[in-house]
PDB file of C-alpha atoms in Angstrom:
ATOM      1  CA  MET A  43     -13.039  16.758 -19.413  1.00  0.00           C
ATOM      2  CA  SER A  44     -14.313  13.383 -20.577  1.00  0.00           C
ATOM      3  CA  LEU A  45     -15.522  10.557 -18.420  1.00  0.00           C
ATOM      4  CA  PRO A  46     -13.061   7.661 -18.319  1.00  0.00           C
ATOM      5  CA  ARG A  47     -13.740   4.976 -20.900  1.00  0.00           C
ATOM      6  CA  SER A  48     -13.843   1.464 -19.466  1.00  0.00           C
ATOM      7  CA  ALA A  49     -10.924   0.319 -21.651  1.00  0.00           C
ATOM      8  CA  MET A  50      -8.785   3.203 -20.436  1.00  0.00           C
ATOM      9  CA  ASN A  51      -9.858   2.577 -16.858  1.00  0.00           C
ATOM     10  CA  MET A  52      -8.878  -1.104 -17.078  1.00  0.00           C
ATOM     11  CA  MET A  53      -5.448  -0.162 -18.443  1.00  0.00           C
ATOM     12  CA  GLY A  54      -4.938   2.303 -15.582  1.00  0.00           C
ATOM     13  CA  PHE A  55      -5.216   5.405 -17.767  1.00  0.00           C
ATOM     14  CA  ALA A  56      -8.500   6.834 -16.433  1.00  0.00           C
ATOM     15  CA  VAL A  57      -6.702  10.053 -15.554  1.00  0.00           C
ATOM     16  CA  CYS A  58      -5.915  10.593 -19.257  1.00  0.00           C
ATOM     17  CA  CYS A  59      -9.643  10.716 -20.040  1.00  0.00           C
ATOM     18  CA  LEU A  60     -10.238  13.053 -17.101  1.00  0.00           C
ATOM     19  CA  CYS A  61      -7.630  15.462 -18.535  1.00  0.00           C
ATOM     20  CA  CYS A  62      -8.861  15.145 -22.136  1.00  0.00           C
ATOM     21  CA  ASP A  63     -10.183  18.285 -23.868  1.00  0.00           C
ATOM     22  CA  GLU A  64     -12.297  16.327 -26.374  1.00  0.00           C
ATOM     23  CA  PRO A  65     -16.106  16.400 -25.967  1.00  0.00           C
ATOM     24  CA  ASP A  66     -17.470  13.513 -23.917  1.00  0.00           C
ATOM     25  CA  VAL A  67     -18.682  11.320 -26.784  1.00  0.00           C
ATOM     26  CA  SER A  68     -18.162   7.618 -26.347  1.00  0.00           C
ATOM     27  CA  GLY A  69     -16.778   5.857 -29.417  1.00  0.00           C
ATOM     28  CA  SER A  70     -15.377   9.024 -31.012  1.00  0.00           C
ATOM     29  CA  ASP A  71     -12.340   8.813 -33.282  1.00  0.00           C
ATOM     30  CA  ARG A  72     -10.199  10.475 -30.617  1.00  0.00           C
ATOM     31  CA  CYS A  73     -11.258   7.891 -28.005  1.00  0.00           C
ATOM     32  CA  LYS A  74     -10.516   5.021 -30.378  1.00  0.00           C
ATOM     33  CA  THR A  75      -7.115   6.495 -31.254  1.00  0.00           C
ATOM     34  CA  CYS A  76      -6.178   6.952 -27.590  1.00  0.00           C
ATOM     35  CA  ILE A  77      -7.320   3.468 -26.613  1.00  0.00           C
ATOM     36  CA  ARG A  78      -5.373   1.927 -29.509  1.00  0.00           C
ATOM     37  CA  SER A  79      -2.259   3.958 -28.710  1.00  0.00           C
ATOM     38  CA  HIS A  80      -2.374   3.197 -24.989  1.00  0.00           C
ATOM     39  CA  SER A  81      -2.981  -0.509 -25.684  1.00  0.00           C
ATOM     40  CA  ARG A  82       0.166  -0.620 -27.822  1.00  0.00           C
ATOM     41  CA  THR A  83       2.065   1.241 -25.111  1.00  0.00           C
ATOM     42  CA  ARG A  84       0.931  -1.233 -22.446  1.00  0.00           C
ATOM     43  CA  GLU A  85       1.903  -4.111 -24.727  1.00  0.00           C
ATOM     44  CA  ARG A  86       5.380  -2.663 -25.308  1.00  0.00           C
ATOM     45  CA  LEU A  87       5.868  -2.056 -21.606  1.00  0.00           C
ATOM     46  CA  SER A  88       4.945  -5.637 -20.760  1.00  0.00           C
ATOM     47  CA  LYS A  89       8.148  -6.808 -22.465  1.00  0.00           C
ATOM     48  CA  GLN A  90      11.505  -6.814 -20.727  1.00  0.00           C
ATOM     49  CA  ALA A  91      12.978  -3.367 -20.107  1.00  0.00           C
ATOM     50  CA  VAL A  92      16.229  -2.931 -22.025  1.00  0.00           C
ATOM     51  CA  SER A  93      16.939   0.758 -21.476  1.00  0.00           C
ATOM     52  CA  LYS A  94      16.547   3.491 -18.908  1.00  0.00           C
ATOM     53  CA  ALA A  95      13.725   4.932 -20.998  1.00  0.00           C
ATOM     54  CA  ASP A  96      11.838   1.623 -20.709  1.00  0.00           C
ATOM     55  CA  ARG A  97      12.243   1.615 -16.937  1.00  0.00           C
ATOM     56  CA  LEU A  98      11.191   5.268 -16.681  1.00  0.00           C
ATOM     57  CA  SER A  99       8.142   4.589 -18.865  1.00  0.00           C
ATOM     58  CA  ARG A 100       7.101   1.711 -16.621  1.00  0.00           C
ATOM     59  CA  GLU A 101       7.535   3.856 -13.553  1.00  0.00           C
ATOM     60  CA  LEU A 102       5.423   6.667 -15.014  1.00  0.00           C
ATOM     61  CA  VAL A 103       2.662   4.266 -16.121  1.00  0.00           C
ATOM     62  CA  THR A 104       2.646   2.768 -12.626  1.00  0.00           C
ATOM     63  CA  MET A 105       2.291   6.259 -11.184  1.00  0.00           C
ATOM     64  CA  LEU A 106      -0.539   7.116 -13.579  1.00  0.00           C
ATOM     65  CA  SER A 107      -2.460   3.952 -12.762  1.00  0.00           C
ATOM     66  CA  ASP A 108      -2.407   4.707  -9.012  1.00  0.00           C
ATOM     67  CA  PRO A 109      -1.517   8.378  -8.457  1.00  0.00           C
ATOM     68  CA  ALA A 110      -2.642   8.423  -4.808  1.00  0.00           C
ATOM     69  CA  SER A 111       0.178   6.033  -3.895  1.00  0.00           C
ATOM     70  CA  HIS A 112       2.816   8.324  -5.384  1.00  0.00           C
ATOM     71  CA  ILE A 113       1.922  11.743  -3.953  1.00  0.00           C
ATOM     72  CA  ASP A 114       5.126  11.766  -1.910  1.00  0.00           C
ATOM     73  CA  ASP A 115       7.332  11.525  -5.014  1.00  0.00           C
ATOM     74  CA  HIS A 116       9.703  14.509  -4.929  1.00  0.00           C
ATOM     75  CA  THR A 117       9.550  15.086  -8.692  1.00  0.00           C
ATOM     76  CA  HIS A 118       5.988  14.168  -9.667  1.00  0.00           C
ATOM     77  CA  GLY A 119       4.179  14.486  -6.325  1.00  0.00           C
ATOM     78  CA  LYS A 120       2.251  17.678  -7.117  1.00  0.00           C
ATOM     79  CA  LEU A 121       1.001  16.257 -10.403  1.00  0.00           C
ATOM     80  CA  MET A 122       0.035  12.975  -8.698  1.00  0.00           C
ATOM     81  CA  ILE A 123      -1.980  14.947  -6.131  1.00  0.00           C
ATOM     82  CA  HIS A 124      -3.765  16.708  -8.995  1.00  0.00           C
ATOM     83  CA  TYR A 125      -4.474  13.377 -10.737  1.00  0.00           C
ATOM     84  CA  ALA A 126      -5.633  11.730  -7.500  1.00  0.00           C
ATOM     85  CA  THR A 127      -7.975  14.674  -6.875  1.00  0.00           C
ATOM     86  CA  LEU A 128      -9.439  14.343 -10.390  1.00  0.00           C
ATOM     87  CA  ILE A 129     -10.072  10.634  -9.858  1.00  0.00           C
ATOM     88  CA  ASP A 130     -11.543  11.208  -6.380  1.00  0.00           C
ATOM     89  CA  LYS A 131     -13.922  13.871  -7.707  1.00  0.00           C
ATOM     90  CA  HIS A 132     -14.983  11.573 -10.537  1.00  0.00           C
ATOM     91  CA  GLN A 133     -15.613   8.711  -8.100  1.00  0.00           C
ATOM     92  CA  GLY A 134     -17.522  11.004  -5.756  1.00  0.00           C
ATOM     93  CA  THR A 135     -15.033  10.842  -2.916  1.00  0.00           C
ATOM     94  CA  ALA A 136     -13.858  14.314  -1.986  1.00  0.00           C
ATOM     95  CA  PRO A 137     -10.778  14.654   0.209  1.00  0.00           C
ATOM     96  CA  ALA A 138     -11.265  15.503   3.877  1.00  0.00           C
ATOM     97  CA  SER A 139     -11.333  19.247   4.457  1.00  0.00           C
ATOM     98  CA  THR A 140     -11.739  19.529   8.240  1.00  0.00           C
ATOM     99  CA  ALA A 141      -9.794  17.989  11.097  1.00  0.00           C
ATOM    100  CA  GLU A 142     -12.853  15.954  12.110  1.00  0.00           C
ATOM    101  CA  GLU A 143     -13.222  14.528   8.601  1.00  0.00           C
ATOM    102  CA  MET A 144      -9.516  13.685   8.507  1.00  0.00           C
ATOM    103  CA  LEU A 145      -9.762  11.922  11.865  1.00  0.00           C
ATOM    104  CA  GLU A 146     -12.827  10.027  10.651  1.00  0.00           C
ATOM    105  CA  VAL A 147     -11.025   8.911   7.479  1.00  0.00           C
ATOM    106  CA  TYR A 148      -7.973   7.912   9.537  1.00  0.00           C
ATOM    107  CA  GLU A 149     -10.042   5.843  11.983  1.00  0.00           C
ATOM    108  CA  LYS A 150     -11.930   4.204   9.120  1.00  0.00           C
ATOM    109  CA  GLN A 151      -8.700   3.209   7.356  1.00  0.00           C
ATOM    110  CA  LYS A 152      -7.113   2.074  10.618  1.00  0.00           C
ATOM    111  CA  SER A 153     -10.029  -0.240  11.391  1.00  0.00           C
ATOM    112  CA  LYS A 154      -9.874  -1.942   7.983  1.00  0.00           C
ATOM    113  CA  SER A 155      -8.072  -5.241   8.026  1.00  0.00           C
ATOM    114  CA  GLU A 156      -5.858  -5.854   5.053  1.00  0.00           C
ATOM    115  CA  LYS A 157      -6.946  -8.808   2.966  1.00  0.00           C
ATOM    116  CA  SER A 158      -4.293 -11.380   2.182  1.00  0.00           C
ATOM    117  CA  LEU A 159      -5.117 -14.704   0.607  1.00  0.00           C
ATOM    118  CA  ILE A 160      -2.061 -16.329   2.133  1.00  0.00           C
ATOM    119  CA  ARG A 161      -2.721 -14.936   5.602  1.00  0.00           C
ATOM    120  CA  ASP A 162      -6.463 -15.651   5.510  1.00  0.00           C
ATOM    121  CA  VAL A 163      -6.380 -19.141   3.987  1.00  0.00           C
ATOM    122  CA  ALA A 164      -2.984 -20.626   4.759  1.00  0.00           C
ATOM    123  CA  ASN A 165      -2.675 -19.433   8.347  1.00  0.00           C
ATOM    124  CA  GLN A 166      -5.400 -21.308  10.195  1.00  0.00           C
ATOM    125  CA  ASN A 167      -3.623 -21.037  13.554  1.00  0.00           C
ATOM    126  CA  PRO A 168      -6.268 -20.884  16.325  1.00  0.00           C
ATOM    127  CA  TRP A 169      -3.879 -18.765  18.454  1.00  0.00           C
ATOM    128  CA  GLN A 170      -3.457 -16.169  15.724  1.00  0.00           C
ATOM    129  CA  ASN A 171      -5.525 -13.383  17.350  1.00  0.00           C
ATOM    130  CA  VAL A 172      -5.475 -14.552  20.970  1.00  0.00           C
ATOM    131  CA  GLU A 173      -3.755 -12.465  23.634  1.00  0.00           C
ATOM    132  CA  LEU A 174      -2.124 -14.765  26.199  1.00  0.00           C
ATOM    133  CA  ASP A 175      -1.962 -13.828  29.868  1.00  0.00           C
ATOM    134  CA  ALA A 176       1.296 -14.086  31.852  1.00  0.00           C
ATOM    135  CA  GLU A 177       0.575 -17.591  33.143  1.00  0.00           C
ATOM    136  CA  GLN A 178      -0.165 -18.940  29.651  1.00  0.00           C
ATOM    137  CA  ARG A 179       3.000 -17.316  28.279  1.00  0.00           C
ATOM    138  CA  GLU A 180       5.101 -18.920  31.029  1.00  0.00           C
ATOM    139  CA  GLU A 181       3.493 -22.311  30.330  1.00  0.00           C
ATOM    140  CA  MET A 182       4.200 -22.004  26.611  1.00  0.00           C
ATOM    141  CA  LEU A 183       7.761 -20.871  27.264  1.00  0.00           C
ATOM    142  CA  SER A 184       8.390 -23.872  29.509  1.00  0.00           C
ATOM    143  CA  LYS A 185       7.085 -26.214  26.788  1.00  0.00           C
ATOM    144  CA  LEU A 186       9.188 -24.578  24.069  1.00  0.00           C
ATOM    145  CA  SER A 187      12.362 -24.109  26.091  1.00  0.00           C
ATOM    146  CA  SER A 188      14.469 -26.556  28.048  1.00  0.00           C
ATOM    147  CA  ASN A 189      15.385 -23.834  30.534  1.00  0.00           C
ATOM    148  CA  ALA A 190      12.900 -22.789  33.152  1.00  0.00           C
ATOM    149  CA  PRO A 191      12.429 -19.016  33.197  1.00  0.00           C
ATOM    150  CA  VAL A 192      14.333 -17.265  35.960  1.00  0.00           C
ATOM    151  CA  ASN A 193      12.109 -15.189  38.188  1.00  0.00           C
ATOM    152  CA  VAL A 194      13.636 -11.731  38.678  1.00  0.00           C
ATOM    153  CA  ASP A 195      12.368  -9.773  41.674  1.00  0.00           C
ATOM    154  CA  SER A 196      13.577  -6.279  40.773  1.00  0.00           C
ATOM    155  CA  TRP A 197      14.736  -4.108  37.900  1.00  0.00           C
ATOM    156  CA  ASP A 198      18.196  -3.909  39.456  1.00  0.00           C
ATOM    157  CA  GLU A 199      18.569  -7.695  39.312  1.00  0.00           C
ATOM    158  CA  LEU A 200      17.356  -7.737  35.714  1.00  0.00           C
ATOM    159  CA  LEU A 201      19.801  -4.992  34.717  1.00  0.00           C
ATOM    160  CA  ALA A 202      22.630  -6.869  36.452  1.00  0.00           C
ATOM    161  CA  GLN A 203      21.770 -10.005  34.449  1.00  0.00           C
ATOM    162  CA  VAL A 204      21.760  -8.001  31.219  1.00  0.00           C
ATOM    163  CA  GLU A 205      25.165  -6.505  32.082  1.00  0.00           C
ATOM    164  CA  ASP A 206      26.506 -10.011  32.733  1.00  0.00           C
ATOM    165  CA  PHE A 207      25.263 -11.143  29.313  1.00  0.00           C
ATOM    166  CA  LEU A 208      26.883  -8.130  27.654  1.00  0.00           C
ATOM    167  CA  GLU A 209      30.211  -8.804  29.400  1.00  0.00           C
ATOM    168  CA  GLU A 210      30.085 -12.450  28.279  1.00  0.00           C
ATOM    169  CA  ASP A 211      29.591 -11.293  24.682  1.00  0.00           C
ATOM    170  CA  LYS A 212      32.663  -9.027  24.876  1.00  0.00           C
ATOM    171  CA  GLU A 213      34.904 -11.931  25.877  1.00  0.00           C
TER     172      GLU A 213
END
């Protein structure tokens, strides 16, 4: 196994280096040949796909560049798990092995907020993360709607209103 070369890593082919049987010597002829070959492949794939083979090649390169996102693929899933494990071991992140570790990883991922330039910069709404109470919701509804909200005292009355709406739709 060789350590991934930066050029291969940038092209999304780090897993190829991790599966390579050549000695880990940076700048070797084999490394140069692979980098050149994969560069040409990437260049060819950047052009418009004209055949099924082109589309399949793009799909496989996409899978290779991010194997962890494709572990549920019914055809290549097992291989993607193997590749993702190789990359994780290389990066020093071993998969969770106990239920506690899995729960910890889950909670950590759940607490991360996804970054989105559009959401973070364009949406400067001050109400974005504010939870309104019932009174504030009613006030907003009255400002947005011409109809005043009807106060329903029981579930039976609410269900009767819903049935009336459904009957009106049938007519």
